[in-house]
PDB file of C-alpha atoms in Angstrom:
ATOM      1  CA  UNK A 372      18.069 -32.910 -41.949  1.00 56.00           C
ATOM      2  CA  UNK A 373      15.532 -30.282 -42.534  1.00 54.00           C
ATOM      3  CA  UNK A 374      13.208 -31.244 -40.221  1.00 52.00           C
ATOM      4  CA  UNK A 375      16.335 -31.879 -37.561  1.00 53.00           C
ATOM      5  CA  UNK A 376      17.445 -28.240 -38.061  1.00 50.00           C
ATOM      6  CA  UNK A 377      13.823 -26.940 -37.280  1.00 49.00           C
ATOM      7  CA  UNK A 378      13.452 -29.182 -34.108  1.00 46.00           C
ATOM      8  CA  UNK A 379      17.084 -27.956 -33.392  1.00 45.00           C
ATOM      9  CA  UNK A 380      16.394 -24.208 -33.573  1.00 46.00           C
ATOM     10  CA  UNK A 381      13.004 -24.819 -31.699  1.00 43.00           C
ATOM     11  CA  UNK A 382      14.721 -26.514 -28.965  1.00 43.00           C
ATOM     12  CA  UNK A 383      17.166 -23.384 -28.838  1.00 42.00           C
ATOM     13  CA  UNK A 384      14.542 -20.893 -28.719  1.00 41.00           C
ATOM     14  CA  UNK A 385      12.625 -22.353 -26.163  1.00 40.00           C
ATOM     15  CA  UNK A 386      15.431 -22.909 -23.888  1.00 42.00           C
ATOM     16  CA  UNK A 387      16.493 -18.903 -24.412  1.00 41.00           C
ATOM     17  CA  UNK A 388      13.312 -18.088 -23.419  1.00 48.00           C
ATOM     18  CA  UNK A 389      12.792 -20.046 -20.356  1.00 41.00           C
ATOM     19  CA  UNK A 390      16.039 -18.762 -18.996  1.00 46.00           C
ATOM     20  CA  UNK A 391      15.143 -15.194 -20.028  1.00 44.00           C
ATOM     21  CA  UNK A 392      11.987 -15.543 -17.563  1.00 42.00           C
ATOM     22  CA  UNK A 393      13.377 -17.602 -15.021  1.00 46.00           C
ATOM     23  CA  UNK A 394      13.392 -15.963 -11.490  1.00 43.00           C
ATOM     24  CA  UNK A 395      15.816 -16.378  -8.965  1.00 52.00           C
ATOM     25  CA  UNK A 396      15.109 -16.257  -5.113  1.00 55.00           C
ATOM     26  CA  UNK A 397      14.595 -12.448  -4.141  1.00 61.00           C
ATOM     27  CA  UNK A 398      17.724 -10.658  -2.181  1.00 63.00           C
ATOM     28  CA  UNK A 399      18.374  -8.293   0.210  1.00 59.00           C
ATOM     29  CA  UNK A 400      19.804  -5.108  -2.081  1.00 58.00           C
ATOM     30  CA  UNK A 401      20.148  -2.365   0.247  1.00 67.00           C
ATOM     31  CA  UNK A 402      18.797  -1.169   3.701  1.00 75.00           C
ATOM     32  CA  UNK A 403      17.912   2.838   4.243  1.00 78.00           C
ATOM     33  CA  UNK A 404      18.002   3.865   8.380  1.00 75.00           C
ATOM     34  CA  UNK A 405      14.549   5.059   9.187  1.00 75.00           C
ATOM     35  CA  UNK A 406      15.516   5.388  12.942  1.00 72.00           C
ATOM     36  CA  UNK A 407      14.089   9.282  13.059  1.00 76.00           C
ATOM     37  CA  UNK A 408      10.530   7.650  12.660  1.00 72.00           C
ATOM     38  CA  UNK A 409      11.086   4.361  15.226  1.00 73.00           C
ATOM     39  CA  UNK A 410       7.407   3.054  14.112  1.00 80.00           C
ATOM     40  CA  UNK A 411       6.959   3.579  10.940  1.00 83.00           C
ATOM     41  CA  UNK A 412       3.412   2.687   9.453  1.00 87.00           C
ATOM     42  CA  UNK A 413       4.093   3.002   5.354  1.00 90.00           C
ATOM     43  CA  UNK A 414       6.439   3.695   2.642  1.00 92.00           C
ATOM     44  CA  UNK A 415       5.377   5.467  -0.681  1.00 95.00           C
ATOM     45  CA  UNK A 416       7.152   6.629  -3.742  1.00 96.00           C
ATOM     46  CA  UNK A 417       6.128   9.177  -6.383  1.00 97.00           C
ATOM     47  CA  UNK A 418       5.203   7.299 -10.087  1.00 96.00           C
ATOM     48  CA  UNK A 419       8.723   8.096 -11.215  1.00 96.00           C
ATOM     49  CA  UNK A 420      10.226   6.438  -8.410  1.00 96.00           C
ATOM     50  CA  UNK A 421      12.892   9.332  -7.386  1.00 97.00           C
ATOM     51  CA  UNK A 422      10.647  10.705  -4.369  1.00 97.00           C
ATOM     52  CA  UNK A 423       9.957   8.585  -1.107  1.00 96.00           C
ATOM     53  CA  UNK A 424       7.761   9.255   1.866  1.00 96.00           C
ATOM     54  CA  UNK A 425       7.717   7.494   5.529  1.00 94.00           C
ATOM     55  CA  UNK A 426       5.126   8.139   8.004  1.00 93.00           C
ATOM     56  CA  UNK A 427       4.858   6.548  11.485  1.00 88.00           C
ATOM     57  CA  UNK A 428       3.175   7.080  14.735  1.00 88.00           C
ATOM     58  CA  UNK A 429       5.837   8.303  16.870  1.00 86.00           C
ATOM     59  CA  UNK A 430       6.541  11.301  15.579  1.00 90.00           C
ATOM     60  CA  UNK A 431       3.488  11.628  13.615  1.00 93.00           C
ATOM     61  CA  UNK A 432       5.491  13.032  10.715  1.00 93.00           C
ATOM     62  CA  UNK A 433       5.228  12.925   6.552  1.00 95.00           C
ATOM     63  CA  UNK A 434       9.040  12.589   5.655  1.00 94.00           C
ATOM     64  CA  UNK A 435       9.861  13.216   2.047  1.00 96.00           C
ATOM     65  CA  UNK A 436      13.115  12.084   0.682  1.00 96.00           C
ATOM     66  CA  UNK A 437      14.869  12.484  -2.945  1.00 97.00           C
ATOM     67  CA  UNK A 438      16.617   9.106  -4.720  1.00 95.00           C
ATOM     68  CA  UNK A 439      19.200  10.128  -6.921  1.00 95.00           C
ATOM     69  CA  UNK A 440      18.019   6.579  -9.038  1.00 95.00           C
ATOM     70  CA  UNK A 441      14.622   5.670  -9.161  1.00 96.00           C
ATOM     71  CA  UNK A 442      13.773   3.084  -6.461  1.00 94.00           C
ATOM     72  CA  UNK A 443      17.086   2.762  -5.695  1.00 92.00           C
ATOM     73  CA  UNK A 444      18.466   2.835  -2.259  1.00 91.00           C
ATOM     74  CA  UNK A 445      22.098   2.258  -2.903  1.00 88.00           C
ATOM     75  CA  UNK A 446      22.824   5.572  -2.561  1.00 87.00           C
ATOM     76  CA  UNK A 447      21.079   6.830   0.953  1.00 87.00           C
ATOM     77  CA  UNK A 448      18.052   9.105  -0.076  1.00 93.00           C
ATOM     78  CA  UNK A 449      18.526  12.421   0.951  1.00 94.00           C
ATOM     79  CA  UNK A 450      15.493  13.963   3.605  1.00 93.00           C
ATOM     80  CA  UNK A 451      14.325  17.163   1.953  1.00 95.00           C
ATOM     81  CA  UNK A 452      10.833  17.902   3.369  1.00 95.00           C
ATOM     82  CA  UNK A 453       8.928  17.101   6.834  1.00 94.00           C
ATOM     83  CA  UNK A 454       5.496  17.955   7.528  1.00 95.00           C
ATOM     84  CA  UNK A 455       4.007  17.283  11.141  1.00 93.00           C
ATOM     85  CA  UNK A 456       0.435  16.206  11.417  1.00 94.00           C
ATOM     86  CA  UNK A 457       0.387  15.604  15.103  1.00 92.00           C
ATOM     87  CA  UNK A 458      -2.154  18.513  15.765  1.00 91.00           C
ATOM     88  CA  UNK A 459      -4.734  16.653  13.720  1.00 92.00           C
ATOM     89  CA  UNK A 460      -4.110  13.180  13.621  1.00 91.00           C
ATOM     90  CA  UNK A 461      -2.427  11.243  16.477  1.00 89.00           C
ATOM     91  CA  UNK A 462      -2.131   8.033  15.086  1.00 89.00           C
ATOM     92  CA  UNK A 463      -1.314   8.159  11.491  1.00 94.00           C
ATOM     93  CA  UNK A 464      -1.034   4.614   9.820  1.00 93.00           C
ATOM     94  CA  UNK A 465      -1.230   4.879   6.008  1.00 95.00           C
ATOM     95  CA  UNK A 466      -1.240   7.357   3.068  1.00 97.00           C
ATOM     96  CA  UNK A 467      -1.650   7.383  -0.267  1.00 98.00           C
ATOM     97  CA  UNK A 468      -1.748  10.268  -3.557  1.00 98.00           C
ATOM     98  CA  UNK A 469      -4.136  10.600  -6.397  1.00 98.00           C
ATOM     99  CA  UNK A 470      -2.648   9.519 -10.106  1.00 96.00           C
ATOM    100  CA  UNK A 471      -1.036  12.598 -10.713  1.00 97.00           C
ATOM    101  CA  UNK A 472       0.244  13.254  -7.102  1.00 97.00           C
ATOM    102  CA  UNK A 473      -1.524  16.458  -6.426  1.00 97.00           C
ATOM    103  CA  UNK A 474      -3.597  15.296  -3.985  1.00 97.00           C
ATOM    104  CA  UNK A 475      -2.114  13.815  -0.549  1.00 97.00           C
ATOM    105  CA  UNK A 476      -4.317  11.006   1.499  1.00 97.00           C
ATOM    106  CA  UNK A 477      -3.788  10.076   4.969  1.00 97.00           C
ATOM    107  CA  UNK A 478      -5.626   7.606   6.735  1.00 95.00           C
ATOM    108  CA  UNK A 479      -5.653   7.656  10.609  1.00 93.00           C
ATOM    109  CA  UNK A 480      -7.284   6.096  13.811  1.00 90.00           C
ATOM    110  CA  UNK A 481      -7.135   8.759  16.305  1.00 88.00           C
ATOM    111  CA  UNK A 482     -10.543   8.433  18.457  1.00 87.00           C
ATOM    112  CA  UNK A 483     -12.145  11.803  17.349  1.00 88.00           C
ATOM    113  CA  UNK A 484     -10.114  12.095  14.230  1.00 90.00           C
ATOM    114  CA  UNK A 485     -10.734   8.669  12.713  1.00 93.00           C
ATOM    115  CA  UNK A 486     -10.992   9.098   8.768  1.00 96.00           C
ATOM    116  CA  UNK A 487      -9.135  10.241   6.004  1.00 97.00           C
ATOM    117  CA  UNK A 488      -7.061  13.595   5.865  1.00 96.00           C
ATOM    118  CA  UNK A 489      -6.346  15.432   2.226  1.00 97.00           C
ATOM    119  CA  UNK A 490      -4.325  18.030   1.374  1.00 97.00           C
ATOM    120  CA  UNK A 491      -4.107  19.508  -2.546  1.00 96.00           C
ATOM    121  CA  UNK A 492      -0.219  19.864  -3.555  1.00 96.00           C
ATOM    122  CA  UNK A 493       0.891  22.679  -5.510  1.00 94.00           C
ATOM    123  CA  UNK A 494       3.388  20.814  -7.228  1.00 96.00           C
ATOM    124  CA  UNK A 495       3.164  16.862  -7.619  1.00 97.00           C
ATOM    125  CA  UNK A 496       4.547  14.616  -4.855  1.00 98.00           C
ATOM    126  CA  UNK A 497       6.081  17.719  -2.993  1.00 98.00           C
ATOM    127  CA  UNK A 498       4.782  18.131   1.030  1.00 97.00           C
ATOM    128  CA  UNK A 499       6.814  21.488   1.169  1.00 94.00           C
ATOM    129  CA  UNK A 500       4.632  24.149   2.278  1.00 90.00           C
ATOM    130  CA  UNK A 501       1.536  22.131   3.245  1.00 92.00           C
ATOM    131  CA  UNK A 502      -0.136  23.093   7.003  1.00 89.00           C
ATOM    132  CA  UNK A 503      -2.241  21.073   9.429  1.00 84.00           C
ATOM    133  CA  UNK A 504      -5.108  23.436   8.578  1.00 84.00           C
ATOM    134  CA  UNK A 505      -4.954  23.148   4.517  1.00 87.00           C
ATOM    135  CA  UNK A 506      -6.625  19.989   4.529  1.00 90.00           C
ATOM    136  CA  UNK A 507      -9.723  18.555   5.334  1.00 94.00           C
ATOM    137  CA  UNK A 508     -10.954  15.389   6.988  1.00 95.00           C
ATOM    138  CA  UNK A 509     -13.339  12.686   5.904  1.00 96.00           C
ATOM    139  CA  UNK A 510     -14.456  10.617   8.938  1.00 95.00           C
ATOM    140  CA  UNK A 511     -14.886   7.067   8.531  1.00 95.00           C
ATOM    141  CA  UNK A 512     -15.658   4.424  11.418  1.00 90.00           C
ATOM    142  CA  UNK A 513     -13.532   2.093  13.203  1.00 90.00           C
ATOM    143  CA  UNK A 514     -10.119   1.485  14.036  1.00 92.00           C
ATOM    144  CA  UNK A 515      -8.388   2.308  10.349  1.00 94.00           C
ATOM    145  CA  UNK A 516      -5.192   0.918   9.568  1.00 93.00           C
ATOM    146  CA  UNK A 517      -4.692   0.984   6.079  1.00 94.00           C
ATOM    147  CA  UNK A 518      -6.071   2.181   2.591  1.00 97.00           C
ATOM    148  CA  UNK A 519      -5.885   1.669  -0.844  1.00 97.00           C
ATOM    149  CA  UNK A 520      -7.553   3.062  -4.310  1.00 98.00           C
ATOM    150  CA  UNK A 521      -8.304   1.177  -7.496  1.00 98.00           C
ATOM    151  CA  UNK A 522      -6.282   1.951 -10.365  1.00 97.00           C
ATOM    152  CA  UNK A 523      -8.882   4.339 -11.931  1.00 97.00           C
ATOM    153  CA  UNK A 524      -9.652   6.186  -8.137  1.00 98.00           C
ATOM    154  CA  UNK A 525     -13.086   5.401  -8.364  1.00 98.00           C
ATOM    155  CA  UNK A 526     -13.067   2.196  -5.361  1.00 98.00           C
ATOM    156  CA  UNK A 527     -11.629   3.017  -1.697  1.00 98.00           C
ATOM    157  CA  UNK A 528     -10.988   0.036   0.315  1.00 98.00           C
ATOM    158  CA  UNK A 529      -9.762   0.472   4.101  1.00 97.00           C
ATOM    159  CA  UNK A 530      -8.865  -2.056   6.449  1.00 94.00           C
ATOM    160  CA  UNK A 531     -10.083  -2.045   9.586  1.00 92.00           C
ATOM    161  CA  UNK A 532      -9.008  -3.611  12.921  1.00 87.00           C
ATOM    162  CA  UNK A 533     -12.267  -5.182  14.105  1.00 84.00           C
ATOM    163  CA  UNK A 534     -10.783  -7.216  17.175  1.00 83.00           C
ATOM    164  CA  UNK A 535      -7.230  -8.869  18.009  1.00 79.00           C
ATOM    165  CA  UNK A 536      -8.321 -12.130  15.529  1.00 79.00           C
ATOM    166  CA  UNK A 537     -10.573 -10.381  12.962  1.00 84.00           C
ATOM    167  CA  UNK A 538     -10.171  -8.054  10.361  1.00 87.00           C
ATOM    168  CA  UNK A 539     -12.554  -6.075   8.089  1.00 93.00           C
ATOM    169  CA  UNK A 540     -12.007  -4.637   4.627  1.00 95.00           C
ATOM    170  CA  UNK A 541     -14.796  -2.051   3.550  1.00 96.00           C
ATOM    171  CA  UNK A 542     -15.299  -1.094  -0.322  1.00 98.00           C
ATOM    172  CA  UNK A 543     -16.766   2.067  -1.397  1.00 98.00           C
ATOM    173  CA  UNK A 544     -17.539   3.688  -4.786  1.00 98.00           C
ATOM    174  CA  UNK A 545     -16.780   6.876  -5.534  1.00 98.00           C
ATOM    175  CA  UNK A 546     -18.738   8.526  -8.538  1.00 98.00           C
ATOM    176  CA  UNK A 547     -15.871  11.377  -9.365  1.00 98.00           C
ATOM    177  CA  UNK A 548     -12.570   9.513  -9.142  1.00 98.00           C
ATOM    178  CA  UNK A 549     -10.566  10.250  -5.506  1.00 98.00           C
ATOM    179  CA  UNK A 550     -13.142  12.883  -4.776  1.00 97.00           C
ATOM    180  CA  UNK A 551     -13.943  11.697  -1.016  1.00 97.00           C
ATOM    181  CA  UNK A 552     -17.364  13.819  -1.085  1.00 97.00           C
ATOM    182  CA  UNK A 553     -18.792  11.487  -3.875  1.00 97.00           C
ATOM    183  CA  UNK A 554     -17.923   8.168  -1.477  1.00 96.00           C
ATOM    184  CA  UNK A 555     -20.381   5.570  -0.738  1.00 97.00           C
ATOM    185  CA  UNK A 556     -20.155   2.119   1.094  1.00 97.00           C
ATOM    186  CA  UNK A 557     -20.782  -0.885  -1.033  1.00 97.00           C
ATOM    187  CA  UNK A 558     -19.516  -4.315   0.236  1.00 96.00           C
ATOM    188  CA  UNK A 559     -17.624  -5.885   3.244  1.00 96.00           C
ATOM    189  CA  UNK A 560     -15.205  -8.647   3.976  1.00 94.00           C
ATOM    190  CA  UNK A 561     -14.601 -10.124   7.025  1.00 91.00           C
ATOM    191  CA  UNK A 562     -11.659 -11.938   7.945  1.00 85.00           C
ATOM    192  CA  UNK A 563     -11.081 -14.100  10.861  1.00 81.00           C
ATOM    193  CA  UNK A 564      -7.339 -14.797  11.554  1.00 74.00           C
ATOM    194  CA  UNK A 565      -6.115 -17.855  13.602  1.00 69.00           C
ATOM    195  CA  UNK A 566      -3.405 -15.576  15.072  1.00 67.00           C
ATOM    196  CA  UNK A 567      -3.694 -12.501  17.034  1.00 72.00           C
ATOM    197  CA  UNK A 568      -2.325  -9.362  15.849  1.00 73.00           C
ATOM    198  CA  UNK A 569      -2.805  -5.893  14.022  1.00 76.00           C
ATOM    199  CA  UNK A 570      -4.364  -6.023  10.753  1.00 78.00           C
ATOM    200  CA  UNK A 571      -2.032  -3.792   9.323  1.00 81.00           C
ATOM    201  CA  UNK A 572      -1.971  -3.192   5.321  1.00 88.00           C
ATOM    202  CA  UNK A 573      -3.868  -3.800   2.059  1.00 94.00           C
ATOM    203  CA  UNK A 574      -2.963  -4.017  -1.162  1.00 95.00           C
ATOM    204  CA  UNK A 575      -4.100  -5.381  -4.649  1.00 97.00           C
ATOM    205  CA  UNK A 576      -2.346  -6.618  -7.742  1.00 97.00           C
ATOM    206  CA  UNK A 577      -1.975  -4.593 -10.682  1.00 96.00           C
ATOM    207  CA  UNK A 578      -4.896  -5.804 -12.428  1.00 97.00           C
ATOM    208  CA  UNK A 579      -7.476  -6.071  -9.289  1.00 97.00           C
ATOM    209  CA  UNK A 580      -7.564  -9.264  -8.787  1.00 97.00           C
ATOM    210  CA  UNK A 581      -5.939 -10.287  -6.061  1.00 97.00           C
ATOM    211  CA  UNK A 582      -6.574  -8.916  -2.359  1.00 95.00           C
ATOM    212  CA  UNK A 583      -3.464  -9.026   0.111  1.00 94.00           C
ATOM    213  CA  UNK A 584      -3.666  -8.056   4.071  1.00 90.00           C
ATOM    214  CA  UNK A 585      -1.024  -8.156   6.230  1.00 87.00           C
ATOM    215  CA  UNK A 586      -1.175  -9.414   9.651  1.00 79.00           C
ATOM    216  CA  UNK A 587       1.713  -8.297  12.012  1.00 74.00           C
ATOM    217  CA  UNK A 588       1.904  -9.656  15.482  1.00 68.00           C
ATOM    218  CA  UNK A 589       1.988  -8.356  18.999  1.00 63.00           C
ATOM    219  CA  UNK A 590       5.035  -9.252  20.580  1.00 57.00           C
ATOM    220  CA  UNK A 591       3.740  -9.559  23.965  1.00 52.00           C
ATOM    221  CA  UNK A 592       0.695 -11.860  22.913  1.00 50.00           C
ATOM    222  CA  UNK A 593       2.346 -13.681  19.805  1.00 45.00           C
ATOM    223  CA  UNK A 594       5.806 -13.345  19.497  1.00 49.00           C
ATOM    224  CA  UNK A 595       6.024 -16.502  16.936  1.00 50.00           C
ATOM    225  CA  UNK A 596       7.308 -15.456  13.540  1.00 46.00           C
ATOM    226  CA  UNK A 597       5.072 -17.485  11.446  1.00 44.00           C
ATOM    227  CA  UNK A 598       2.281 -15.102  12.996  1.00 64.00           C
ATOM    228  CA  UNK A 599       3.152 -12.180  10.923  1.00 74.00           C
ATOM    229  CA  UNK A 600       1.460 -13.173   7.732  1.00 79.00           C
ATOM    230  CA  UNK A 601      -0.346 -12.183   4.933  1.00 85.00           C
ATOM    231  CA  UNK A 602      -3.325 -13.488   3.528  1.00 87.00           C
ATOM    232  CA  UNK A 603      -4.363 -13.631  -0.294  1.00 93.00           C
ATOM    233  CA  UNK A 604      -7.802 -13.487  -1.523  1.00 94.00           C
ATOM    234  CA  UNK A 605      -8.894 -14.337  -5.117  1.00 96.00           C
ATOM    235  CA  UNK A 606     -11.570 -11.660  -6.759  1.00 96.00           C
ATOM    236  CA  UNK A 607     -13.842 -12.971  -9.614  1.00 96.00           C
ATOM    237  CA  UNK A 608     -14.282  -9.512 -10.853  1.00 96.00           C
ATOM    238  CA  UNK A 609     -11.272  -6.807 -10.470  1.00 97.00           C
ATOM    239  CA  UNK A 610     -11.477  -4.499  -7.311  1.00 97.00           C
ATOM    240  CA  UNK A 611     -15.083  -6.002  -6.212  1.00 97.00           C
ATOM    241  CA  UNK A 612     -14.360  -7.698  -2.642  1.00 96.00           C
ATOM    242  CA  UNK A 613     -18.199  -9.165  -2.354  1.00 94.00           C
ATOM    243  CA  UNK A 614     -16.675 -12.156  -4.369  1.00 88.00           C
ATOM    244  CA  UNK A 615     -13.884 -12.639  -2.694  1.00 92.00           C
ATOM    245  CA  UNK A 616     -12.249 -16.422  -1.807  1.00 94.00           C
ATOM    246  CA  UNK A 617      -9.170 -17.143   0.322  1.00 87.00           C
ATOM    247  CA  UNK A 618      -6.891 -20.184  -1.359  1.00 68.00           C
TER     248      UNK A 618
END
């Protein structure tokens, strides 16, 4: 009898735990109209989720919004500040912050200004008061589309549009975290897609063992929905693309 009770409790325990970690299909919860920027290229949040930033190539403007609830668009975000960078970058593609939000980085592909622009922020995650002449630019080659830092800020990865079907990820090492003056190139990863488009985004899993590259179809060339894809790579060492494999 004791054995039966023990088995019964084990079954109940397993049932409760399996259901506790069960996932349902993702659902669209809320939308937020960003028509002020008709060609947005990225969205970022502050570390606490209460500040949101939109960047796009139509107005070349960084837009800062305040959220009443962290990472929640159910109450419409309030536009609070803008920063026009059109005079120095006519094709901004992506933006990032350092770990404490006191440095802003923007990558762009405008010929003659290609590279990463950066600004020091007097208040974390606050673009108020910035001007285009405040920052500095670190030149980088290629048709730059996106970038990402490793968790410790000592690695930088860029995604470059090499051709209509080829994208290249370049890995850089920084001897000082988030300091682009200490940058040196270490590895590259070239990926050929079977479809034409733009290699527009790059990201990693939180542990650095997965790399993701997004391909955005060019409607005039490849309008089929299936040609908007995300390619996943496995890395045997975290944030090290020298051993990347496409599963």
